[in-house]
Amino acid sequence: MGGQSVLGFVIRTFIVLIPVSFGVVLVMMVNLPVSVTGGLIPAPQLVLAPIYFWALVRPDLMPPIAALGLGLLEDLLSGGAPGVWGGGFLAAYAFSERQQDSLAGLSGSGAVLGFAAAMFIAAGTAYALAALAYWQWPPAAPVLLQSAVTVAFYPLLAAIMNRLHRRFIGPRRED
Amino acid sequence: MVSNGWRLSRGRGAGAAQLPLAICAVVAIVIVLLGKAEASIFDHARAKISDWVAPILEQVRDPLAGIERWVGGIGTFFSVYEENLRLKRENAELKRWQNAALTLERRIERYELLLHAVANSELPSISARVIGQSSHPFVKTMILNAGTAQGVKSGQAVVDDRGLIGRIYLAGQRSSWVILLTDLNSRIPVVITPSNHRAILAGDNTPAPELQIHELGGKVKAGDRVMSSGDGGLLPPDLPVGLVVADGDELRVALFSNADAADFVHVLDYKAPVEPPPGAAAAELPATRQFTSGDIVDAPAPGQPEPMTSPNALTGPAPLPRLSPGMAAANTPQRPRTPVDEDVTPSDE
C-alpha cells in the first residue's frame, strides 16, 4: 500500500513536470551548435510553444514563474542579456491568460494565428527589453524572421504536445 | 479535451494567474536591470550552466553535425562541376601567391638579420572545440569545450584557420563563451591597410560588421585589408580580420573567418606588454631637484658620442616588463641597444 502511494507520487510528479521538462528540452535543442541553414535563419524560439499551449490548457502545470524560468534559461544558454526572453515569454503568457476564452477554442489555422499573435508579442517585448539591456536598437529583421520560423514550427510541436497531453496529462479534475 | 487537431480545452478561469504574473513581470524587469548593473552574477550562473551542459553538448554534437553536413551537401551536389572549376582557378591563384609569400618571407628574414631583429614567434594558443553556437536575433556567441582548467581566460582572442572570430568573454572551468565579431556588443580596434587608418569594428548582428572610422579624410576603399590593431592591449595586433566592403554610404567588413562552419578554434594566450607610467619631470623628483639634468647622466667615456638626455633617462629605473622571448618579440619594437641605453639602465646592484 505504502509502495503504491510512493509510486503514485512519483508518477504524479513526472506528469506534473512534463510541460516544463518539455520546455527545457526545447531550450537545449535550439541552443545546439548546429545550424542546418548555415546561420542564415535564426534558431526558432521553440520553447514558447509549450508555454503557450499549457498556459491555455493546464496553467497549473505551466505557471508564470515557469515561463520566466524557461526564458531565463534561454537567456543564459544563448548568451543573451538575462531577463530579455523571460520578459518576452511572460508577455506572451499574459496575452494567453487574458485571451484564454477565445484562444482555447481555436483550431487549425486559427490556432496557428493565435500562437503567431503570442509569438509577436513575446518578440516585441524581448526586442524592447534587449534595447534596454544593450542601450541600442538591435536590428529588427532577425527577430521578425525568427518569429516567422517559430510559427512555422508550431503545427509540428502542437501535434507532439497534443499527444503528450492526451497520453500522460489530461484535463484537470474540476474541468 | 483536444479535438480537431490543435483545438485546446479551457483551463481554469482567466485572471486567476494575474497576481503571480504581475510579480513575475516585476522580477523580469529587475533581472534585466540587475543583469546590466551586476553582470557578474549572471555570468557566474552562465559559466556553471555551460560547464554542466558541456558534456551533453559534446555528445549530441557529432550526430547532428553529420546531419548538418549531409543537408548542406545537398545544395552543392548539383554544382560540383562549377565548384571544381572555381577551385582549380583559385588553387592556381593561391600557388602564385604562395610563391610571392615565400619570396617575401626570405626577404624579411634577410632584413631582420641585417637589423639584428628578433623574429616574431608564434603566440601560444589553446585548441578548443566548438560545442555550442547561438544564432539568435540579439546575440551571436559560441561555446568552447575549454575553460580555466585549460588556461582560457576572459578577453583572449579566438581565431580559426582564416582569421579572428571573436574573443572570450566568459570562462567557466571546462567551457568558455566567445562573443563573435558579429555580435551587437562586439567592439574591437582594427587597422586598415594599406592606409593604416585606425577604426572600430562594431558588430550589429549582421554577417558583416560595421567599420567606424574616426579619422576623417581617409582613403579607405573596398578591398582594403582589415587587421586587429592591438590598441588597448586586449587583442594581439596583426590578426587578419577581413576585407572592407562598401554598403551604401557606410563601410563594412567581410570577415575572413567563418564562425558558422568553425569546428576547432584557437584561443590565443596574449599578454600585452606592460607600459611604464609616464615619468615625472626631473624637477619634480625630490632627490634630483638640486641637480641639473646633465648631472644625472654619466659622462661619456672618451671617444664615445655624447649621450642624449631623454625624459626616460631622468626618471630613474623604469620597471621592465617580464615577457617571454616570444611575447617580447611579438609585441615590442626591437632595436639594437645603444650606448645611451647602457648609460641609463641601472644595474641590479
PDB file of N, CA and C in Angstrom, chain B residues 6 29 32 38 48 50 62 88 112 115 122 139 145 151 173 181 184 213 219 241 286 300 303 311 317 337:
ATOM      1  N   TRP B   6      -5.576  21.018 -33.324  1.00  0.00           N
ATOM      2  CA  TRP B   6      -4.929  21.763 -32.252  1.00  0.00           C
ATOM      3  C   TRP B   6      -5.936  22.499 -31.377  1.00  0.00           C
ATOM      4  N   ILE B  29      11.798  42.427 -15.043  1.00  0.00           N
ATOM      5  CA  ILE B  29      12.404  43.757 -15.261  1.00  0.00           C
ATOM      6  C   ILE B  29      13.587  43.955 -14.321  1.00  0.00           C
ATOM      7  N   VAL B  32      16.526  42.135 -15.758  1.00  0.00           N
ATOM      8  CA  VAL B  32      17.147  42.871 -16.875  1.00  0.00           C
ATOM      9  C   VAL B  32      18.047  43.983 -16.339  1.00  0.00           C
ATOM     10  N   GLU B  38      24.897  44.414 -12.586  1.00  0.00           N
ATOM     11  CA  GLU B  38      25.774  43.423 -11.946  1.00  0.00           C
ATOM     12  C   GLU B  38      25.832  42.171 -12.815  1.00  0.00           C
ATOM     13  N   LYS B  48      28.465  28.253 -14.896  1.00  0.00           N
ATOM     14  CA  LYS B  48      28.132  26.992 -14.233  1.00  0.00           C
ATOM     15  C   LYS B  48      27.261  26.127 -15.137  1.00  0.00           C
ATOM     16  N   SER B  50      26.953  26.275 -18.414  1.00  0.00           N
ATOM     17  CA  SER B  50      27.680  25.786 -19.597  1.00  0.00           C
ATOM     18  C   SER B  50      28.651  24.681 -19.215  1.00  0.00           C
ATOM     19  N   ASP B  62      28.132  15.516 -32.497  1.00  0.00           N
ATOM     20  CA  ASP B  62      28.636  14.734 -33.629  1.00  0.00           C
ATOM     21  C   ASP B  62      27.540  14.229 -34.567  1.00  0.00           C
ATOM     22  N   LYS B  88      39.837  25.032 -59.003  1.00  0.00           N
ATOM     23  CA  LYS B  88      41.086  24.918 -59.769  1.00  0.00           C
ATOM     24  C   LYS B  88      41.665  26.291 -60.063  1.00  0.00           C
ATOM     25  N   GLU B 112      65.692  41.211 -41.283  1.00  0.00           N
ATOM     26  CA  GLU B 112      65.744  41.029 -39.828  1.00  0.00           C
ATOM     27  C   GLU B 112      67.169  40.706 -39.378  1.00  0.00           C
ATOM     28  N   LEU B 115      69.120  43.868 -39.413  1.00  0.00           N
ATOM     29  CA  LEU B 115      68.758  44.792 -38.320  1.00  0.00           C
ATOM     30  C   LEU B 115      68.962  44.172 -36.948  1.00  0.00           C
ATOM     31  N   GLU B 122      55.427  32.481 -32.818  1.00  0.00           N
ATOM     32  CA  GLU B 122      54.001  32.205 -32.726  1.00  0.00           C
ATOM     33  C   GLU B 122      53.502  32.461 -31.306  1.00  0.00           C
ATOM     34  N   VAL B 139      21.956  37.965 -29.997  1.00  0.00           N
ATOM     35  CA  VAL B 139      23.306  37.545 -29.603  1.00  0.00           C
ATOM     36  C   VAL B 139      23.932  36.617 -30.638  1.00  0.00           C
ATOM     37  N   ASN B 145      34.805  24.013 -25.600  1.00  0.00           N
ATOM     38  CA  ASN B 145      34.950  22.977 -24.573  1.00  0.00           C
ATOM     39  C   ASN B 145      36.250  23.125 -23.780  1.00  0.00           C
ATOM     40  N   GLY B 151      43.456  26.838 -19.216  1.00  0.00           N
ATOM     41  CA  GLY B 151      44.218  28.086 -19.345  1.00  0.00           C
ATOM     42  C   GLY B 151      43.497  29.188 -20.093  1.00  0.00           C
ATOM     43  N   GLN B 173      34.916  26.617 -15.828  1.00  0.00           N
ATOM     44  CA  GLN B 173      36.035  25.725 -15.528  1.00  0.00           C
ATOM     45  C   GLN B 173      36.377  24.834 -16.726  1.00  0.00           C
ATOM     46  N   LEU B 181      32.563  38.466 -33.539  1.00  0.00           N
ATOM     47  CA  LEU B 181      32.745  39.814 -34.078  1.00  0.00           C
ATOM     48  C   LEU B 181      31.431  40.387 -34.592  1.00  0.00           C
ATOM     49  N   LEU B 184      26.154  42.110 -31.418  1.00  0.00           N
ATOM     50  CA  LEU B 184      25.745  43.503 -31.205  1.00  0.00           C
ATOM     51  C   LEU B 184      26.670  44.246 -30.239  1.00  0.00           C
ATOM     52  N   ILE B 213      35.147  54.565 -38.661  1.00  0.00           N
ATOM     53  CA  ILE B 213      36.454  55.214 -38.824  1.00  0.00           C
ATOM     54  C   ILE B 213      36.394  56.597 -38.192  1.00  0.00           C
ATOM     55  N   LYS B 219      41.457  57.568 -47.054  1.00  0.00           N
ATOM     56  CA  LYS B 219      41.189  56.961 -48.353  1.00  0.00           C
ATOM     57  C   LYS B 219      41.012  55.457 -48.181  1.00  0.00           C
ATOM     58  N   VAL B 241      41.445  40.053 -40.089  1.00  0.00           N
ATOM     59  CA  VAL B 241      40.021  40.147 -39.736  1.00  0.00           C
ATOM     60  C   VAL B 241      39.137  40.013 -40.963  1.00  0.00           C
ATOM     61  N   PRO B 286      62.138  64.756  -5.842  1.00  0.00           N
ATOM     62  CA  PRO B 286      62.771  65.422  -4.684  1.00  0.00           C
ATOM     63  C   PRO B 286      64.270  65.227  -4.645  1.00  0.00           C
ATOM     64  N   PRO B 300      80.189  60.751 -20.764  1.00  0.00           N
ATOM     65  CA  PRO B 300      80.585  59.762 -21.774  1.00  0.00           C
ATOM     66  C   PRO B 300      82.054  59.418 -21.651  1.00  0.00           C
ATOM     67  N   GLY B 303      85.969  59.167 -26.416  1.00  0.00           N
ATOM     68  CA  GLY B 303      85.782  58.506 -27.708  1.00  0.00           C
ATOM     69  C   GLY B 303      84.359  58.119 -27.995  1.00  0.00           C
ATOM     70  N   PRO B 311      63.742  62.154 -21.543  1.00  0.00           N
ATOM     71  CA  PRO B 311      62.936  62.145 -20.324  1.00  0.00           C
ATOM     72  C   PRO B 311      63.063  60.833 -19.566  1.00  0.00           C
ATOM     73  N   PRO B 317      64.953  54.215 -12.586  1.00  0.00           N
ATOM     74  CA  PRO B 317      64.721  52.885 -13.137  1.00  0.00           C
ATOM     75  C   PRO B 317      63.246  52.626 -13.437  1.00  0.00           C
ATOM     76  N   ARG B 337      70.733  47.812 -29.030  1.00  0.00           N
ATOM     77  CA  ARG B 337      70.994  48.624 -27.848  1.00  0.00           C
ATOM     78  C   ARG B 337      72.062  49.658 -28.182  1.00  0.00           C
TER      79      ARG B 337
END
